[in-house]
Coordinates of C-alpha atoms and ligand atoms in Angstrom, one line a residue:
X1 CA -20.2 -4.3 -15.7
X2 CA -17.5 -5.2 -13.1
X3 CA -18.6 -6.0 -9.7
X4 CA -16.2 -4.7 -7.0
X5 CA -15.4 -5.8 -3.4
X6 CA -13.6 -3.1 -1.6
X7 CA -11.6 -3.7 1.6
X8 CA -10.8 -0.5 3.5
X9 CA -13.7 1.6 1.9
X10 CA -13.4 4.3 4.7
X11 CA -9.8 4.9 4.2
X12 CA -8.1 7.3 1.8
X13 CA -7.6 4.9 -1.1
X14 CA -11.1 3.5 -0.1
X15 CA -12.8 6.8 -0.6
X16 CA -11.0 7.5 -3.8
X17 CA -12.0 4.0 -5.1
X18 CA -15.5 5.0 -4.4
X19 CA -15.1 8.3 -6.2
X20 CA -14.0 6.2 -9.4
X21 CA -17.0 3.9 -9.0
X22 CA -19.4 6.8 -8.7
X23 CA -17.9 8.5 -11.8
X24 CA -18.6 5.3 -13.8
X25 CA -21.9 3.9 -12.5
X26 CA -22.5 2.2 -15.9
X27 CA -19.1 0.3 -15.7
X28 CA -18.8 -0.6 -12.0
X29 CA -20.8 -1.6 -9.1
X30 CA -20.0 -2.1 -5.4
X31 CA -21.1 -5.5 -4.2
X32 CA -19.3 -5.7 -0.8
X33 CA -16.9 -3.7 1.1
X34 CA -15.2 -3.4 4.5
X35 CA -14.8 -0.7 7.1
X36 CA -12.7 -0.8 10.3
X37 CA -14.2 1.3 13.1
X38 CA -15.6 4.1 11.0
X39 CA -19.3 2.9 11.4
X40 CA -20.7 6.5 10.5
X41 CA -19.0 6.5 7.1
X42 CA -20.0 2.8 6.6
X43 CA -23.7 3.7 6.9
X44 CA -23.1 6.5 4.2
X45 CA -21.6 4.0 1.9
X46 CA -24.4 1.6 2.4
X47 CA -26.9 4.2 1.6
X48 CA -25.1 5.4 -1.6
X49 CA -24.0 2.1 -3.0
X50 CA -26.4 -0.6 -1.7
X51 CA -23.8 -3.4 -1.3
X52 CA -24.9 -7.0 -0.3
X53 CA -22.2 -7.6 2.3
X54 CA -20.5 -5.3 4.6
X55 CA -17.6 -6.1 7.1
X56 CA -16.8 -4.0 10.2
X57 CA -13.8 -4.6 12.6
X58 CA -15.8 -5.1 15.7
X59 CA -18.6 -7.7 16.5
X60 CA -20.6 -5.1 18.6
X61 CA -20.6 -2.6 15.6
X62 CA -21.7 -5.4 13.3
X63 CA -24.6 -6.2 15.6
X64 CA -25.6 -2.5 15.7
X65 CA -25.5 -2.1 11.9
X66 CA -27.2 -5.5 11.2
X67 CA -30.2 -4.3 13.4
X68 CA -30.4 -1.2 11.2
X69 CA -30.3 -3.1 7.9
X70 CA -32.2 -6.3 8.5
X71 CA -33.0 -8.1 5.3
X72 CA -31.1 -5.5 3.2
X73 CA -27.4 -6.0 3.9
X74 CA -25.5 -8.9 5.4
X75 CA -23.2 -7.4 8.1
X76 CA -20.1 -9.5 9.1
X77 CA -17.0 -8.7 11.4
X78 CA -13.4 -9.5 12.1
X79 CA -11.0 -11.5 9.9
X80 CA -13.5 -14.0 8.9
X81 CA -15.8 -11.1 7.7
X82 CA -13.0 -9.7 5.7
X83 CA -12.5 -13.0 4.1
X84 CA -16.2 -13.1 3.2
X85 CA -16.0 -9.7 1.6
X86 CA -12.8 -10.8 -0.2
X87 CA -14.4 -13.9 -1.6
X88 CA -17.9 -12.8 -2.3
X89 CA -19.2 -14.9 -5.2
X90 CA -20.4 -11.9 -7.2
X91 CA -17.2 -9.9 -7.0
X92 CA -15.0 -9.9 -10.1
X93 CA -12.3 -7.5 -8.6
X94 CA -11.2 -7.2 -5.1
X95 CA -9.6 -3.8 -4.3
X96 CA -7.4 -4.3 -1.2
X97 CA -7.1 -0.9 0.6
X98 CA -6.8 -1.9 4.2
X99 CA -3.6 -0.8 6.0
X100 CA -1.3 -3.4 7.4
X101 CA -0.6 -7.0 7.3
X102 CA -4.3 -7.7 8.2
X103 CA -4.7 -7.6 4.5
X104 CA -2.7 -10.7 3.9
X105 CA -5.0 -13.6 4.5
X106 CA -8.1 -11.9 2.7
X107 CA -5.7 -11.4 -0.3
X108 CA -4.8 -15.1 -0.5
X109 CA -8.4 -16.1 0.0
X110 CA -9.5 -13.7 -2.8
X111 CA -6.8 -15.3 -5.0
X112 CA -8.3 -18.8 -4.3
X113 CA -11.6 -17.5 -5.3
X114 CA -10.0 -16.3 -8.4
X115 CA -10.8 -12.8 -8.1
X116 CA -8.7 -10.1 -9.8
X117 CA -6.7 -8.3 -7.2
X118 CA -6.3 -4.5 -7.3
X119 CA -3.6 -4.1 -4.6
X120 CA -3.0 -1.0 -2.6
X121 CA -2.2 -2.8 0.6
X122 CA 1.6 -3.0 0.2
X123 CA 2.2 -4.6 3.6
X124 CA 0.8 -7.8 2.3
X125 CA 3.5 -8.1 -0.3
X126 CA 6.2 -7.0 2.1
X127 CA 5.2 -9.5 4.8
X128 CA 4.6 -12.5 2.4
X129 CA 5.4 -11.7 -1.2
X130 CA 6.6 -15.1 -2.1
X131 CA 3.3 -16.7 -0.9
X132 CA 1.0 -14.0 -2.6
X133 CA 2.8 -14.3 -5.9
X134 CA 2.9 -18.0 -5.9
X135 CA -0.7 -18.2 -5.1
X136 CA -1.5 -15.9 -7.8
X137 CA 0.5 -17.8 -10.4
X138 CA -1.0 -21.1 -9.3
X139 CA -4.6 -19.7 -9.6
X140 CA -3.9 -17.7 -12.7
X141 CA -5.1 -14.5 -11.0
X142 CA -3.6 -11.1 -11.9
X143 CA -2.3 -8.8 -9.2
X144 CA -2.8 -5.1 -10.5
X145 CA -0.8 -2.4 -8.6
X146 CA -2.6 0.5 -7.1
X147 CA 0.4 2.1 -5.5
X148 CA 1.3 5.1 -7.8
X149 CA 4.9 4.1 -8.4
X150 CA 4.0 0.5 -9.2
X151 CA 1.3 1.6 -11.5
X152 CA 3.6 3.7 -13.2
X153 CA 6.2 1.0 -13.8
X154 CA 3.3 -1.4 -14.9
X155 CA 2.1 1.2 -17.3
X156 CA 5.7 1.7 -18.8
X157 CA 5.9 -2.0 -19.2
X158 CA 2.9 -2.4 -21.4
X159 CA 4.1 -4.1 -24.5
X160 CA 7.7 -4.6 -23.2
X161 CA 9.5 -7.8 -22.3
X162 CA 10.8 -8.5 -18.8
X163 CA 14.2 -9.6 -20.2
X164 CA 14.9 -6.1 -21.7
X165 CA 14.7 -4.3 -18.3
X166 CA 18.0 -2.9 -17.1
X167 CA 16.5 -1.4 -13.9
X168 CA 13.4 0.3 -12.6
X169 CA 13.6 3.7 -10.8
X170 CA 11.1 4.4 -8.1
X171 CA 10.7 8.1 -7.5
X172 CA 10.3 9.4 -3.9
X173 CA 9.0 12.7 -2.7
X174 CA 11.0 12.5 0.4
X175 CA 7.9 13.0 2.7
X176 CA 7.3 15.8 5.2
X177 CA 10.9 16.0 6.5
X178 CA 12.8 15.8 3.2
X179 CA 14.6 19.0 3.8
X180 CA 15.6 18.5 7.5
X181 CA 18.8 17.3 8.7
X182 CA 19.1 14.3 11.0
X183 CA 19.7 16.6 14.0
X184 CA 16.5 18.5 13.1
X185 CA 14.5 15.2 13.2
X186 CA 15.2 14.7 16.9
X187 CA 12.1 16.6 18.3
X188 CA 9.7 16.6 15.4
X189 CA 6.0 16.3 16.4
X190 CA 3.3 13.9 15.1
X191 CA 1.4 17.0 13.5
X192 CA 4.5 18.0 11.6
X193 CA 5.1 14.5 10.3
X194 CA 1.4 14.2 9.2
X195 CA 2.0 17.0 6.9
X196 CA 2.8 15.5 3.6
X197 CA 3.9 18.0 0.9
X198 CA 2.3 16.3 -2.0
X199 CA -0.3 13.6 -1.2
X200 CA -3.1 13.5 1.4
X201 CA -3.1 9.9 2.6
X202 CA -3.9 7.8 5.6
X203 CA -1.8 8.4 8.9
X204 CA 0.3 5.3 8.8
X205 CA 1.6 5.8 5.1
X206 CA 2.1 9.5 5.9
X207 CA 4.4 8.6 8.7
X208 CA 6.1 5.9 6.6
X209 CA 6.7 8.6 3.9
X210 CA 8.4 10.9 6.4
X211 CA 10.7 8.0 7.6
X212 CA 11.1 6.9 3.9
X213 CA 10.1 3.5 5.1
X214 CA 7.3 3.8 2.6
X215 CA 9.9 3.7 -0.2
X216 CA 11.5 0.7 1.5
X217 CA 8.2 -1.1 1.5
X218 CA 7.8 -0.1 -2.2
X219 CA 11.2 -1.5 -3.2
X220 CA 10.1 -4.8 -1.8
X221 CA 6.7 -4.6 -3.3
X222 CA 8.3 -3.8 -6.6
X223 CA 10.7 -6.8 -6.2
X224 CA 7.6 -9.2 -6.0
X225 CA 5.3 -7.4 -8.5
X226 CA 7.9 -7.2 -11.3
X227 CA 10.1 -10.3 -10.5
X228 CA 13.4 -8.1 -10.2
X229 CA 16.4 -8.6 -8.0
X230 CA 17.1 -5.7 -5.5
X231 CA 20.1 -4.6 -7.5
X232 CA 17.7 -3.7 -10.3
X233 CA 15.5 -1.4 -8.1
X234 CA 16.7 2.2 -7.7
X235 CA 15.2 5.0 -5.8
X236 CA 15.5 8.6 -7.0
X237 CA 14.4 11.6 -4.9
X238 CA 12.0 13.7 -6.9
X239 CA 10.2 16.2 -4.8
X240 CA 7.5 17.4 -7.3
X241 CA 5.9 13.9 -7.5
X242 CA 5.2 14.4 -11.2
X243 CA 7.3 11.5 -12.6
X244 CA 5.5 8.6 -10.8
X245 CA 8.4 6.1 -11.7
X246 CA 10.5 5.0 -14.6
X247 CA 11.9 1.8 -16.4
X248 CA 15.4 1.8 -17.9
X249 CA 15.9 -0.8 -20.7
X250 CA 19.0 -2.4 -22.0
X251 CA 19.4 0.1 -24.8
X252 CA 19.6 2.9 -22.4
X253 CA 16.0 4.1 -23.1
X254 CA 14.0 5.2 -20.1
X255 CA 10.2 5.2 -20.1
X256 CA 8.4 7.3 -17.4
X257 CA 4.9 7.7 -16.4
X258 CA 3.8 11.4 -15.5
X259 CA 0.9 13.2 -14.2
X260 CA -0.5 15.5 -11.5
X261 CA -0.4 13.6 -8.2
X262 CA -3.8 12.1 -7.8
X263 CA -4.3 8.5 -6.7
X264 CA -7.6 8.1 -8.7
X265 CA -5.3 7.6 -11.8
X266 CA -3.6 4.4 -10.7
X267 CA -6.8 3.2 -8.8
X268 CA -8.9 3.7 -12.0
X269 CA -6.2 2.0 -14.2
X270 CA -6.2 -1.1 -12.0
X271 CA -10.0 -1.3 -12.3
X272 CA -10.2 -0.7 -16.1
X273 CA -6.9 -2.4 -17.3
X274 CA -6.2 -3.0 -20.0
X275 CA -8.6 -0.3 -21.0
X276 CA -8.6 3.4 -19.9
X277 CA -11.6 5.4 -19.1
X278 CA -11.9 9.2 -18.9
X279 CA -11.0 10.9 -15.7
X280 CA -11.9 14.5 -14.9
X281 CA -8.9 15.5 -12.9
X282 CA -6.4 18.5 -13.3
X283 CA -4.2 18.0 -16.4
X284 CA -0.4 18.2 -16.0
X285 CA 0.9 21.4 -17.5
X286 CA 4.6 20.9 -18.0
X287 CA 5.1 24.5 -19.2
X288 CA 3.7 25.7 -15.9
X289 CA 5.8 23.3 -13.9
X290 CA 8.8 24.3 -15.9
X291 CA 11.4 22.6 -13.7
X292 CA 11.7 19.1 -12.2
X293 CA 14.2 18.3 -9.5
X294 CA 16.1 15.0 -8.9
X295 CA 18.4 14.0 -6.1
X296 CA 20.4 10.9 -5.0
X297 CA 18.9 9.4 -1.7
X298 CA 21.2 9.5 1.4
X299 CA 20.9 6.1 2.9
X300 CA 22.4 7.5 6.2
X301 CA 19.8 10.0 6.4
X302 CA 17.0 7.6 5.5
X303 CA 18.0 4.6 7.4
X304 CA 14.6 2.9 7.1
X305 CA 15.2 2.6 3.3
X306 CA 18.6 0.9 4.0
X307 CA 16.8 -1.5 6.5
X308 CA 14.3 -2.4 3.7
X309 CA 16.9 -3.3 1.1
X310 CA 18.7 -5.3 3.9
X311 CA 15.5 -7.2 4.8
X312 CA 14.7 -7.7 1.2
X313 CA 18.1 -9.2 0.4
X314 CA 18.1 -11.5 3.4
X315 CA 14.6 -12.6 2.5
X316 CA 12.9 -15.4 4.3
X317 CA 11.1 -13.9 7.4
X318 CA 13.2 -10.7 7.6
X319 CA 10.8 -8.6 5.6
X320 CA 8.0 -9.8 8.0
X321 CA 10.0 -8.6 10.9
X322 CA 10.7 -5.3 9.0
X323 CA 6.9 -4.8 8.4
X324 CA 5.5 -5.8 11.7
X325 CA 8.2 -3.8 13.7
X326 CA 7.4 -0.7 11.5
X327 CA 3.6 -1.2 11.9
X328 CA 4.0 -1.3 15.6
X329 CA 6.6 1.5 15.9
X330 CA 4.5 3.9 13.7
X331 CA 1.4 3.1 15.9
X332 CA 3.5 3.9 19.0
X333 CA 4.8 7.2 17.3
X334 CA 1.1 8.3 16.5
X335 CA 0.0 7.8 20.0
X336 CA 2.8 9.7 21.4
X337 CA 4.6 6.8 23.0
X338 CA 7.9 7.1 21.2
X339 CA 9.9 9.8 19.3
X340 CA 10.2 10.0 15.4
X341 CA 13.6 8.6 15.4
X342 CA 12.8 5.9 17.7
X343 CA 10.9 4.3 15.0
X344 CA 13.9 3.3 13.1
X345 CA 15.6 2.2 16.4
X346 CA 12.7 -0.2 17.0
X347 CA 13.0 -1.6 13.4
X348 CA 16.7 -2.0 13.7
X349 CA 16.4 -3.8 17.1
X350 CA 13.8 -6.1 15.9
X351 CA 15.9 -7.1 12.9
X352 CA 19.0 -7.6 14.8
X353 CA 17.6 -10.1 17.2
X354 CA 15.7 -12.1 14.6
X355 CA 17.1 -15.3 13.1
X356 CA 15.5 -15.5 9.7
X357 CA 13.5 -18.6 8.5
X358 CA 13.9 -19.3 4.9
X359 CA 10.7 -20.1 2.7
X360 CA 8.3 -19.5 5.5
X361 CA 4.7 -20.8 5.3
X362 CA 1.7 -18.8 6.3
X363 CA 1.7 -20.1 9.8
X364 CA 5.3 -19.1 10.3
X365 CA 4.7 -15.6 8.9
X366 CA 1.8 -15.1 11.3
X367 CA 3.9 -16.3 14.2
X368 CA 6.9 -14.1 13.4
X369 CA 4.5 -11.0 12.8
X370 CA 2.9 -11.5 16.3
X371 CA 6.1 -12.2 18.0
X372 CA 7.8 -9.1 16.5
X373 CA 4.9 -6.9 17.5
X374 CA 5.2 -8.2 21.0
X375 CA 8.8 -7.4 21.1
X376 CA 8.4 -3.9 19.8
X377 CA 5.7 -3.2 22.2
X378 CA 8.0 -4.4 25.0
X379 CA 10.6 -1.9 23.9
X380 CA 8.6 1.2 24.9
X381 CA 6.5 -0.2 27.8
Ligands
LIG401 P1 -6.2 4.7 5.8 O1 -5.7 4.6 7.1 O2 -6.7 5.9 5.2 O3 -7.4 3.6 5.6 C1 -7.1 2.3 6.1 C2 -8.5 1.6 5.9 O4 -8.3 0.2 6.5 C3 -9.7 2.1 6.7 O5 -10.9 1.7 5.8 C4 -9.7 1.4 7.9 O6 -11.0 1.4 8.5 C5 -9.3 -0.1 7.5 N1 -8.6 -0.7 8.6 C6 -7.5 -0.2 9.4 N2 -7.3 -1.2 10.3 C7 -8.0 -2.2 10.2 C8 -8.2 -3.6 10.6 N3 -7.3 -3.8 11.7 N4 -9.2 -4.4 10.2 C9 -9.9 -4.0 9.2 N5 -9.8 -2.9 8.5 C10 -8.9 -2.0 9.0 O7 -5.1 4.1 4.8 P2 -4.7 4.5 3.2 O8 -6.0 4.4 2.5 O9 -3.9 5.6 3.2 O10 -3.9 3.2 2.9 C11 -4.4 1.9 2.6 C12 -3.2 1.0 1.9 O11 -2.9 1.5 0.8 C13 -2.0 1.1 2.8 O12 -1.4 -0.2 2.6 C14 -1.1 2.1 2.1 O13 0.2 1.8 2.3 C15 -1.6 1.9 0.6 N6 -1.4 3.1 -0.1 C16 -2.0 4.3 0.1 C17 -1.8 5.5 -0.7 C18 -2.6 6.7 -0.3 O14 -2.6 7.6 -1.1 N7 -3.4 6.8 0.7 C19 -0.9 5.4 -1.8 C20 -0.4 4.1 -2.0 C21 -0.6 3.0 -1.2 P3 -11.6 2.6 9.5 O15 -11.1 3.9 9.1 O16 -13.1 2.5 9.3 O17 -11.1 2.3 10.9
LIG402 MG1 3.5 4.9 -3.5

């Protein structure tokens, strides 16, 4: 029986993680979880899974919930609460499915508490991959990828040796606007951007997919997870999202992982690794699919991907700036304050003015994150 702490239980990945736990009640139990502001959903999860500790974002919501579950569940709040859920003594695995760099400190604390980390929260690795990976190595804790591309690479690498990798190829669906020209992107709406052709996901990552920043964040995530330089990380447009990513080896052989697009596959693999459990999802029928398409990425059309490669290569605090600027710009787009193309302008401006600091510690990362957010907010005030 594996005991699971789930950060971000009310989100898209969180809900699908609960599906996986529900499907294997004999193998998994939920001992703690966090929600943000969705208290209604938190109540439902408490009733269904009877966890011991629950964190919500706001103190007032925690007080309300605590009065309803006196003596049954411990309710906590804020960053301290997230850390409590992430380090809960009983938990074996921490699934980090919160969105944004708010997931960083809980991940570091979970590593210190020697929890296995199933990581969906890519912003954590983008903003401070060097700290997370060093911490994981120091404490001997595995970081298991949940992101579908990284799970694919991880699966392709089973039984393989790092030294034999020539490159990895991350596939990209191209998001909601993959067939539009740059001119056509001028006036796109939030509603249009939120319509992803292949995946149903949280709002932030759906916008990241439309700008292709999601793939940029994934390039940096892959750099840290698989210890590869950026020259060995390629991106390929593949609109069907059937091949989830591939590894090319020195002998020219390519190993790929395929399947119908369903996040429960990589989530469950992270929870059962190195084992595999049955999963009742639609099977891939290649005869029916018949044709798969691939296309080179146009770095001028998808400038955010270019920014991510630049930030990754510069290193230090630059990826922190990339991530924080993107989080703020996407939030501003979602609330109608800026246009779609202004997202990349915010990121470009934030990166241009930043003087990167090499080997930043946690305090420096947090300061740069805060400062970048303030700067981006000031751009559209
Ligand atoms: P959602 O927006 O659907 O869910 C985010 C979760 O985080 C919710 O539980 C939300 O709580 C909580 N949350 C948001 N802000 C805060 C905060 N400030 N403090 C504490 N909790 C907070 O996101 P997704 O599930 O789509 O994505 C989660 C992560 O997984 C992201 O990093 C994303 O990039 C990554 N990912 C997602 C994929 C997907 O298919 N969705 C695929 C691959 C990676 P509440 O809703 O209660 O406010
Ligand atoms: Mg992905």
